[in-house]
């Protein structure tokens, strides 16, 4: 039985030939993404702007009627609810966003009326339902969650750059960090442009994107390091093309199989997972691109060459060579 090969063994694509135009395009896209974030802003979810959360258990059912429940609550006129299963299949959490720009008394009054309406609607339509609790996520806590989430993303990127710096050379750490900033910037730009809800799930998706992009970049960097030791006189551009082409079958196969699962999750899975799946699918696409056109070409401008992994000769070694007449 022949193995499935999406990329022929003798593939020799000259990726680096177009490095400058792609770098310009990427820088423009990054600037546009941050422009969209600063002008449009992110459509922050209940996790980050505060809101009301109701936990309920459908005692007489094995599974919660999430779709019907969503329609019923949306029909009350308080906006679209975020309904997720947690714990057992018959347990759900219902999160509702509260309007901004009102004083605390008005917000509390609205939260109480909204909660009573939702509870009444559920108890009327689903006699076996049990309300397990009602929680409010305050604006202050939500703001702290947002700041903590952003700090987690920043800390993850810096830690990864330091790890690659230690494992390879400082130029590789800079290249990986730049690729990660590129991926995160474009993902944030996507959410600012489409106004898809940005909540803690999306923060988790971006952390997954960072992990995926890092893994792809390390595979390429590992092959570059091997080839730098093997082909010491090969021009750097040619060596980078060779390394990217050698890792291309693995990159294409991994990306395609992962994307197939995510696309299925986006269009067949529950609506609550759409944003999460869309963020990771987009991140895999830009992460694959950045490992080829961001992380690899920058090594040329940072002057990585075949001597980068040769241990530097100490003064004692030089004196010993001189004594032996080798210099």
Tab-separated table of N, CA and C in Angstrom, residues 62-210:
chain	number	residue	atom	x	y	z
A	62	UNK	N	-32.250	13.679	30.031
A	62	UNK	CA	-30.841	13.265	30.016
A	62	UNK	C	-29.975	14.298	29.329
A	63	UNK	N	-30.621	15.163	28.538
A	63	UNK	CA	-29.854	16.168	27.802
A	63	UNK	C	-30.632	17.478	27.780
A	64	UNK	N	-29.929	18.580	27.970
A	64	UNK	CA	-30.587	19.890	27.977
A	64	UNK	C	-30.996	20.290	26.559
A	65	UNK	N	-32.215	20.830	26.378
A	65	UNK	CA	-32.671	21.273	25.040
A	65	UNK	C	-32.084	22.633	24.691
A	66	UNK	N	-30.809	22.651	24.354
A	66	UNK	CA	-30.092	23.921	24.191
A	66	UNK	C	-30.684	24.772	23.068
A	67	UNK	N	-30.965	24.148	21.916
A	67	UNK	CA	-31.458	24.932	20.775
A	67	UNK	C	-32.808	25.584	21.099
A	68	UNK	N	-33.743	24.801	21.675
A	68	UNK	CA	-35.059	25.364	22.028
A	68	UNK	C	-34.919	26.434	23.095
A	69	UNK	N	-34.036	26.179	24.049
A	69	UNK	CA	-33.827	27.138	25.137
A	69	UNK	C	-33.288	28.458	24.601
A	70	UNK	N	-32.395	28.354	23.624
A	70	UNK	CA	-31.824	29.570	23.035
A	70	UNK	C	-32.914	30.394	22.335
A	71	UNK	N	-33.793	29.711	21.596
A	71	UNK	CA	-34.874	30.431	20.904
A	71	UNK	C	-35.829	31.069	21.905
A	72	UNK	N	-36.158	30.316	22.958
A	72	UNK	CA	-37.110	30.835	23.950
A	72	UNK	C	-36.572	32.090	24.630
A	73	UNK	N	-35.310	32.041	25.044
A	73	UNK	CA	-34.739	33.177	25.787
A	73	UNK	C	-34.488	34.367	24.853
A	74	UNK	N	-34.048	34.078	23.616
A	74	UNK	CA	-33.836	35.173	22.658
A	74	UNK	C	-35.156	35.894	22.374
A	75	UNK	N	-36.282	35.154	22.445
A	75	UNK	CA	-37.594	35.749	22.195
A	75	UNK	C	-38.043	36.707	23.279
A	76	UNK	N	-37.361	36.734	24.414
A	76	UNK	CA	-37.737	37.654	25.493
A	76	UNK	C	-37.298	39.091	25.216
A	77	UNK	N	-36.396	39.247	24.248
A	77	UNK	CA	-35.994	40.604	23.858
A	77	UNK	C	-34.835	41.190	24.624
A	78	UNK	N	-34.081	40.366	25.354
A	78	UNK	CA	-32.919	40.867	26.102
A	78	UNK	C	-31.602	40.616	25.359
A	79	UNK	N	-31.681	40.198	24.126
A	79	UNK	CA	-30.473	39.895	23.360
A	79	UNK	C	-30.243	38.404	23.242
A	80	UNK	N	-29.189	38.065	22.499
A	80	UNK	CA	-28.884	36.649	22.263
A	80	UNK	C	-28.170	36.054	23.475
A	81	UNK	N	-28.682	34.955	24.010
A	81	UNK	CA	-28.009	34.343	25.169
A	81	UNK	C	-26.818	33.484	24.729
A	82	UNK	N	-25.887	33.315	25.643
A	82	UNK	CA	-24.783	32.363	25.419
A	82	UNK	C	-25.070	31.166	26.315
A	83	UNK	N	-25.413	30.043	25.692
A	83	UNK	CA	-25.801	28.854	26.459
A	83	UNK	C	-24.767	27.758	26.209
A	84	UNK	N	-24.221	27.239	27.278
A	84	UNK	CA	-23.216	26.177	27.170
A	84	UNK	C	-23.534	25.065	28.159
A	85	UNK	N	-23.271	23.835	27.723
A	85	UNK	CA	-23.384	22.713	28.649
A	85	UNK	C	-22.129	22.668	29.527
A	86	UNK	N	-22.297	22.265	30.751
A	86	UNK	CA	-21.124	22.055	31.605
A	86	UNK	C	-21.451	20.918	32.567
A	87	UNK	N	-20.462	20.186	32.975
A	87	UNK	CA	-20.713	19.039	33.857
A	87	UNK	C	-21.469	17.965	33.108
A	88	UNK	N	-22.684	17.644	33.562
A	88	UNK	CA	-23.511	16.628	32.910
A	88	UNK	C	-24.202	17.213	31.671
A	89	UNK	N	-24.650	16.336	30.725
A	89	UNK	CA	-25.302	16.843	29.505
A	89	UNK	C	-26.587	17.606	29.772
A	90	UNK	N	-27.220	17.380	30.934
A	90	UNK	CA	-28.474	18.093	31.226
A	90	UNK	C	-28.253	19.350	32.074
A	91	UNK	N	-27.007	19.782	32.208
A	91	UNK	CA	-26.700	20.997	32.964
A	91	UNK	C	-26.219	22.086	31.998
A	92	UNK	N	-26.747	23.285	32.157
A	92	UNK	CA	-26.361	24.377	31.261
A	92	UNK	C	-26.071	25.648	32.064
A	93	UNK	N	-25.278	26.502	31.434
A	93	UNK	CA	-25.099	27.859	31.964
A	93	UNK	C	-25.624	28.815	30.897
A	94	UNK	N	-26.377	29.811	31.339
A	94	UNK	CA	-26.962	30.810	30.436
A	94	UNK	C	-26.357	32.158	30.800
A	95	UNK	N	-25.675	32.760	29.854
A	95	UNK	CA	-25.042	34.054	30.121
A	95	UNK	C	-25.703	35.131	29.278
A	96	UNK	N	-26.026	36.237	29.922
A	96	UNK	CA	-26.680	37.362	29.244
A	96	UNK	C	-25.857	38.617	29.475
A	97	UNK	N	-25.654	39.366	28.412
A	97	UNK	CA	-24.898	40.616	28.536
A	97	UNK	C	-25.816	41.728	29.026
A	98	UNK	N	-25.255	42.614	29.855
A	98	UNK	CA	-26.006	43.766	30.332
A	98	UNK	C	-25.589	45.003	29.548
A	99	UNK	N	-26.509	45.953	29.338
A	99	UNK	CA	-26.159	47.145	28.544
A	99	UNK	C	-25.147	48.012	29.270
A	100	UNK	N	-24.338	48.729	28.479
A	100	UNK	CA	-23.337	49.631	29.042
A	100	UNK	C	-23.910	51.051	29.135
A	101	UNK	N	-23.215	51.891	29.854
A	101	UNK	CA	-23.558	53.309	29.894
A	101	UNK	C	-24.684	53.655	30.854
A	102	UNK	N	-25.103	52.744	31.730
A	102	UNK	CA	-26.138	53.059	32.698
A	102	UNK	C	-25.538	53.009	34.100
A	103	UNK	N	-26.216	53.693	35.044
A	103	UNK	CA	-25.684	53.664	36.404
A	103	UNK	C	-25.966	52.305	37.042
A	104	UNK	N	-25.324	52.058	38.163
A	104	UNK	CA	-25.375	50.740	38.782
A	104	UNK	C	-26.798	50.344	39.189
A	105	UNK	N	-27.618	51.333	39.635
A	105	UNK	CA	-28.990	51.022	40.060
A	105	UNK	C	-29.818	50.538	38.874
A	106	UNK	N	-29.670	51.218	37.735
A	106	UNK	CA	-30.416	50.821	36.537
A	106	UNK	C	-29.980	49.436	36.051
A	107	UNK	N	-28.673	49.202	36.098
A	107	UNK	CA	-28.155	47.900	35.652
A	107	UNK	C	-28.667	46.781	36.551
A	108	UNK	N	-28.668	47.026	37.877
A	108	UNK	CA	-29.147	46.014	38.813
A	108	UNK	C	-30.631	45.733	38.596
A	109	UNK	N	-31.402	46.805	38.364
A	109	UNK	CA	-32.842	46.630	38.139
A	109	UNK	C	-33.079	45.809	36.867
A	110	UNK	N	-32.342	46.142	35.806
A	110	UNK	CA	-32.494	45.395	34.559
A	110	UNK	C	-32.071	43.940	34.735
A	111	UNK	N	-30.964	43.721	35.467
A	111	UNK	CA	-30.483	42.352	35.695
A	111	UNK	C	-31.524	41.526	36.440
A	112	UNK	N	-32.171	42.151	37.448
A	112	UNK	CA	-33.209	41.428	38.207
A	112	UNK	C	-34.401	41.088	37.324
A	113	UNK	N	-34.856	42.074	36.538
A	113	UNK	CA	-36.013	41.819	35.667
A	113	UNK	C	-35.683	40.752	34.628
A	114	UNK	N	-34.506	40.839	34.082
A	114	UNK	CA	-34.104	39.865	33.058
A	114	UNK	C	-34.014	38.462	33.650
A	115	UNK	N	-33.432	38.353	34.833
A	115	UNK	CA	-33.303	37.046	35.481
A	115	UNK	C	-34.672	36.455	35.787
A	116	UNK	N	-35.569	37.283	36.335
A	116	UNK	CA	-36.911	36.783	36.651
A	116	UNK	C	-37.634	36.314	35.400
A	117	UNK	N	-37.484	37.089	34.303
A	117	UNK	CA	-38.163	36.715	33.057
A	117	UNK	C	-37.624	35.388	32.515
A	118	UNK	N	-36.311	35.217	32.563
A	118	UNK	CA	-35.705	33.987	32.038
A	118	UNK	C	-36.111	32.781	32.891
A	119	UNK	N	-36.050	32.948	34.220
A	119	UNK	CA	-36.418	31.849	35.120
A	119	UNK	C	-37.889	31.464	34.920
A	120	UNK	N	-38.759	32.467	34.815
A	120	UNK	CA	-40.192	32.198	34.607
A	120	UNK	C	-40.411	31.469	33.286
A	121	UNK	N	-39.723	31.936	32.236
A	121	UNK	CA	-39.852	31.299	30.917
A	121	UNK	C	-39.412	29.835	30.969
A	122	UNK	N	-38.328	29.575	31.646
A	122	UNK	CA	-37.820	28.201	31.725
A	122	UNK	C	-38.749	27.324	32.554
A	123	UNK	N	-39.214	27.841	33.698
A	123	UNK	CA	-40.084	27.030	34.558
A	123	UNK	C	-41.440	26.764	33.889
A	124	UNK	N	-41.871	27.696	33.014
A	124	UNK	CA	-43.135	27.506	32.304
A	124	UNK	C	-42.999	26.459	31.197
A	125	UNK	N	-41.942	26.575	30.428
A	125	UNK	CA	-41.776	25.688	29.265
A	125	UNK	C	-41.139	24.346	29.617
A	126	UNK	N	-40.387	24.310	30.710
A	126	UNK	CA	-39.678	23.066	31.080
A	126	UNK	C	-39.951	22.781	32.558
A	127	UNK	N	-41.047	22.102	32.850
A	127	UNK	CA	-41.450	21.883	34.260
A	127	UNK	C	-40.381	21.184	35.100
A	128	UNK	N	-39.551	20.383	34.486
A	128	UNK	CA	-38.557	19.641	35.260
A	128	UNK	C	-37.270	20.398	35.516
A	129	UNK	N	-37.217	21.670	35.170
A	129	UNK	CA	-35.954	22.403	35.299
A	129	UNK	C	-35.726	22.824	36.750
A	130	UNK	N	-34.452	22.833	37.128
A	130	UNK	CA	-34.069	23.272	38.470
A	130	UNK	C	-33.016	24.385	38.339
A	131	UNK	N	-33.302	25.524	38.939
A	131	UNK	CA	-32.355	26.645	38.885
A	131	UNK	C	-31.303	26.431	39.971
A	132	UNK	N	-30.065	26.243	39.555
A	132	UNK	CA	-28.987	25.944	40.508
A	132	UNK	C	-28.327	27.191	41.068
A	133	UNK	N	-28.439	28.295	40.356
A	133	UNK	CA	-27.817	29.503	40.879
A	133	UNK	C	-27.847	30.638	39.879
A	134	UNK	N	-27.744	31.842	40.404
A	134	UNK	CA	-27.696	33.051	39.566
A	134	UNK	C	-26.485	33.855	40.013
A	135	UNK	N	-25.607	34.146	39.079
A	135	UNK	CA	-24.385	34.895	39.409
A	135	UNK	C	-24.277	36.120	38.522
A	136	UNK	N	-23.703	37.142	39.084
A	136	UNK	CA	-23.435	38.358	38.315
A	136	UNK	C	-21.933	38.496	38.139
A	137	UNK	N	-21.516	38.819	36.904
A	137	UNK	CA	-20.107	39.101	36.651
A	137	UNK	C	-19.995	40.606	36.564
A	138	UNK	N	-19.353	41.207	37.540
A	138	UNK	CA	-19.295	42.670	37.583
A	138	UNK	C	-18.323	43.191	36.530
A	139	UNK	N	-18.513	44.468	36.219
A	139	UNK	CA	-17.623	45.092	35.249
A	139	UNK	C	-16.174	45.102	35.693
A	140	UNK	N	-15.968	45.269	37.031
A	140	UNK	CA	-14.588	45.305	37.544
A	140	UNK	C	-13.905	43.957	37.363
A	141	UNK	N	-14.635	42.880	37.741
A	141	UNK	CA	-14.057	41.540	37.583
A	141	UNK	C	-13.797	41.246	36.112
A	142	UNK	N	-14.749	41.668	35.250
A	142	UNK	CA	-14.592	41.424	33.823
A	142	UNK	C	-13.366	42.143	33.282
A	143	UNK	N	-13.173	43.391	33.723
A	143	UNK	CA	-12.011	44.154	33.283
A	143	UNK	C	-10.719	43.473	33.713
A	144	UNK	N	-10.713	42.963	34.957
A	144	UNK	CA	-9.519	42.255	35.440
A	144	UNK	C	-9.277	40.986	34.632
A	145	UNK	N	-10.373	40.295	34.255
A	145	UNK	CA	-10.225	39.091	33.432
A	145	UNK	C	-9.598	39.428	32.086
A	146	UNK	N	-10.047	40.548	31.492
A	146	UNK	CA	-9.508	40.948	30.193
A	146	UNK	C	-8.021	41.263	30.302
A	147	UNK	N	-7.648	42.037	31.337
A	147	UNK	CA	-6.234	42.390	31.516
A	147	UNK	C	-5.391	41.138	31.765
A	148	UNK	N	-5.926	40.216	32.579
A	148	UNK	CA	-5.186	38.978	32.858
A	148	UNK	C	-5.021	38.140	31.596
A	149	UNK	N	-6.082	38.093	30.793
A	149	UNK	CA	-6.001	37.333	29.543
A	149	UNK	C	-4.956	37.899	28.603
A	150	UNK	N	-4.924	39.221	28.465
A	150	UNK	CA	-3.938	39.843	27.589
A	150	UNK	C	-2.512	39.629	28.111
A	151	UNK	N	-2.356	39.733	29.444
A	151	UNK	CA	-1.029	39.488	30.029
A	151	UNK	C	-0.587	38.046	29.812
A	152	UNK	N	-1.556	37.099	29.858
A	152	UNK	CA	-1.223	35.687	29.615
A	152	UNK	C	-0.705	35.502	28.190
A	153	UNK	N	-1.351	36.168	27.226
A	153	UNK	CA	-0.892	36.068	25.833
A	153	UNK	C	0.515	36.646	25.689
A	154	UNK	N	0.741	37.814	26.294
A	154	UNK	CA	2.056	38.458	26.192
A	154	UNK	C	3.132	37.604	26.854
A	155	UNK	N	2.821	37.076	28.052
A	155	UNK	CA	3.806	36.257	28.774
A	155	UNK	C	4.132	34.983	27.991
A	156	UNK	N	3.117	34.387	27.356
A	156	UNK	CA	3.352	33.164	26.581
A	156	UNK	C	4.303	33.445	25.419
A	157	UNK	N	4.105	34.573	24.738
A	157	UNK	CA	4.960	34.876	23.583
A	157	UNK	C	6.400	35.149	24.017
A	158	UNK	N	6.559	35.909	25.107
A	158	UNK	CA	7.916	36.228	25.581
A	158	UNK	C	8.626	34.955	26.048
A	159	UNK	N	7.907	34.091	26.785
A	159	UNK	CA	8.523	32.851	27.277
A	159	UNK	C	8.952	31.963	26.117
A	160	UNK	N	8.124	31.911	25.078
A	160	UNK	CA	8.458	31.093	23.905
A	160	UNK	C	9.702	31.636	23.209
A	161	UNK	N	9.778	32.966	23.078
A	161	UNK	CA	10.947	33.566	22.426
A	161	UNK	C	12.225	33.249	23.204
A	162	UNK	N	12.144	33.315	24.542
A	162	UNK	CA	13.314	32.999	25.367
A	162	UNK	C	13.708	31.530	25.203
A	163	UNK	N	12.700	30.651	25.171
A	163	UNK	CA	12.975	29.219	24.994
A	163	UNK	C	13.710	28.959	23.675
A	164	UNK	N	13.220	29.579	22.588
A	164	UNK	CA	13.860	29.348	21.287
A	164	UNK	C	15.248	29.979	21.261
A	165	UNK	N	15.413	31.118	21.929
A	165	UNK	CA	16.720	31.755	22.020
A	165	UNK	C	17.724	30.788	22.667
A	166	UNK	N	17.307	30.152	23.772
A	166	UNK	CA	18.200	29.223	24.477
A	166	UNK	C	18.460	27.977	23.628
A	167	UNK	N	17.414	27.476	22.972
A	167	UNK	CA	17.547	26.226	22.218
A	167	UNK	C	18.345	26.413	20.925
A	168	UNK	N	18.179	27.575	20.271
A	168	UNK	CA	18.875	27.830	19.014
A	168	UNK	C	19.878	28.971	19.212
A	169	UNK	N	19.593	30.106	18.577
A	169	UNK	CA	20.396	31.319	18.735
A	169	UNK	C	19.425	32.480	18.902
A	170	UNK	N	19.932	33.642	19.323
A	170	UNK	CA	19.018	34.760	19.592
A	170	UNK	C	18.255	35.175	18.345
A	171	UNK	N	18.878	35.014	17.155
A	171	UNK	CA	18.170	35.397	15.929
A	171	UNK	C	16.906	34.563	15.720
A	172	UNK	N	16.961	33.299	16.100
A	172	UNK	CA	15.798	32.421	15.959
A	172	UNK	C	14.687	32.844	16.929
A	173	UNK	N	15.087	33.263	18.127
A	173	UNK	CA	14.097	33.739	19.095
A	173	UNK	C	13.384	34.987	18.588
A	174	UNK	N	14.145	35.905	17.978
A	174	UNK	CA	13.540	37.114	17.417
A	174	UNK	C	12.581	36.741	16.282
A	175	UNK	N	13.030	35.819	15.424
A	175	UNK	CA	12.187	35.392	14.302
A	175	UNK	C	10.892	34.750	14.768
A	176	UNK	N	10.977	33.877	15.771
A	176	UNK	CA	9.772	33.206	16.280
A	176	UNK	C	8.830	34.210	16.937
A	177	UNK	N	9.400	35.159	17.710
A	177	UNK	CA	8.561	36.164	18.368
A	177	UNK	C	7.847	37.033	17.340
A	178	UNK	N	8.562	37.406	16.282
A	178	UNK	CA	7.950	38.226	15.235
A	178	UNK	C	6.807	37.460	14.552
A	179	UNK	N	7.027	36.163	14.292
A	179	UNK	CA	5.975	35.352	13.667
A	179	UNK	C	4.751	35.246	14.577
A	180	UNK	N	4.985	35.106	15.886
A	180	UNK	CA	3.858	35.007	16.824
A	180	UNK	C	3.090	36.329	16.892
A	181	UNK	N	3.829	37.453	16.918
A	181	UNK	CA	3.150	38.756	16.924
A	181	UNK	C	2.308	38.913	15.658
A	182	UNK	N	2.853	38.454	14.538
A	182	UNK	CA	2.114	38.500	13.265
A	182	UNK	C	0.816	37.705	13.357
A	183	UNK	N	0.893	36.475	13.882
A	183	UNK	CA	-0.287	35.605	13.947
A	183	UNK	C	-1.350	36.169	14.891
A	184	UNK	N	-0.913	36.609	16.074
A	184	UNK	CA	-1.864	37.146	17.050
A	184	UNK	C	-2.494	38.441	16.534
A	185	UNK	N	-1.680	39.299	15.896
A	185	UNK	CA	-2.204	40.566	15.376
A	185	UNK	C	-3.293	40.327	14.341
A	186	UNK	N	-3.039	39.423	13.404
A	186	UNK	CA	-4.024	39.163	12.347
A	186	UNK	C	-5.291	38.515	12.905
A	187	UNK	N	-5.134	37.670	13.922
A	187	UNK	CA	-6.323	37.048	14.530
A	187	UNK	C	-7.166	38.093	15.254
A	188	UNK	N	-6.518	39.000	15.990
A	188	UNK	CA	-7.255	40.083	16.644
A	188	UNK	C	-7.928	40.978	15.595
A	189	UNK	N	-7.216	41.216	14.487
A	189	UNK	CA	-7.784	42.023	13.409
A	189	UNK	C	-9.023	41.372	12.821
A	190	UNK	N	-8.996	40.042	12.682
A	190	UNK	CA	-10.171	39.324	12.167
A	190	UNK	C	-11.374	39.544	13.074
A	191	UNK	N	-11.161	39.461	14.384
A	191	UNK	CA	-12.276	39.626	15.318
A	191	UNK	C	-12.747	41.082	15.381
A	192	UNK	N	-11.825	42.025	15.212
A	192	UNK	CA	-12.239	43.433	15.189
A	192	UNK	C	-13.031	43.737	13.915
A	193	UNK	N	-12.649	43.121	12.809
A	193	UNK	CA	-13.315	43.377	11.529
A	193	UNK	C	-14.687	42.715	11.462
A	194	UNK	N	-14.770	41.467	11.906
A	194	UNK	CA	-16.043	40.731	11.801
A	194	UNK	C	-16.950	40.968	12.995
A	195	UNK	N	-16.388	41.521	14.083
A	195	UNK	CA	-17.162	41.753	15.321
A	195	UNK	C	-17.722	40.453	15.902
A	196	UNK	N	-17.049	39.333	15.616
A	196	UNK	CA	-17.402	38.095	16.329
A	196	UNK	C	-17.081	38.290	17.804
A	197	UNK	N	-17.841	37.621	18.656
A	197	UNK	CA	-17.669	37.831	20.091
A	197	UNK	C	-16.295	37.361	20.552
A	198	UNK	N	-15.652	38.201	21.363
A	198	UNK	CA	-14.320	37.912	21.882
A	198	UNK	C	-14.449	37.639	23.376
A	199	UNK	N	-14.311	36.377	23.761
A	199	UNK	CA	-14.458	36.013	25.166
A	199	UNK	C	-13.275	35.146	25.607
A	200	UNK	N	-13.393	34.535	26.774
A	200	UNK	CA	-12.279	33.718	27.285
A	200	UNK	C	-11.972	32.539	26.375
A	201	UNK	N	-13.000	32.009	25.676
A	201	UNK	CA	-12.752	30.917	24.734
A	201	UNK	C	-11.801	31.348	23.624
A	202	UNK	N	-11.940	32.602	23.189
A	202	UNK	CA	-11.069	33.091	22.111
A	202	UNK	C	-9.649	33.300	22.631
A	203	UNK	N	-9.523	33.715	23.890
A	203	UNK	CA	-8.174	33.812	24.482
A	203	UNK	C	-7.510	32.429	24.483
A	204	UNK	N	-8.304	31.402	24.849
A	204	UNK	CA	-7.777	30.033	24.817
A	204	UNK	C	-7.417	29.629	23.387
A	205	UNK	N	-8.226	30.063	22.416
A	205	UNK	CA	-7.934	29.746	21.010
A	205	UNK	C	-6.629	30.405	20.572
A	206	UNK	N	-6.407	31.649	20.993
A	206	UNK	CA	-5.166	32.338	20.606
A	206	UNK	C	-3.955	31.662	21.253
A	207	UNK	N	-4.099	31.196	22.487
A	207	UNK	CA	-2.998	30.449	23.109
A	207	UNK	C	-2.714	29.163	22.328
A	208	UNK	N	-3.787	28.516	21.829
A	208	UNK	CA	-3.597	27.316	21.000
A	208	UNK	C	-2.909	27.673	19.689
A	209	UNK	N	-3.261	28.828	19.121
A	209	UNK	CA	-2.609	29.280	17.884
A	209	UNK	C	-1.121	29.503	18.125
A	210	UNK	N	-0.793	30.125	19.265
A	210	UNK	CA	0.615	30.357	19.597
A	210	UNK	C	1.358	29.027	19.675
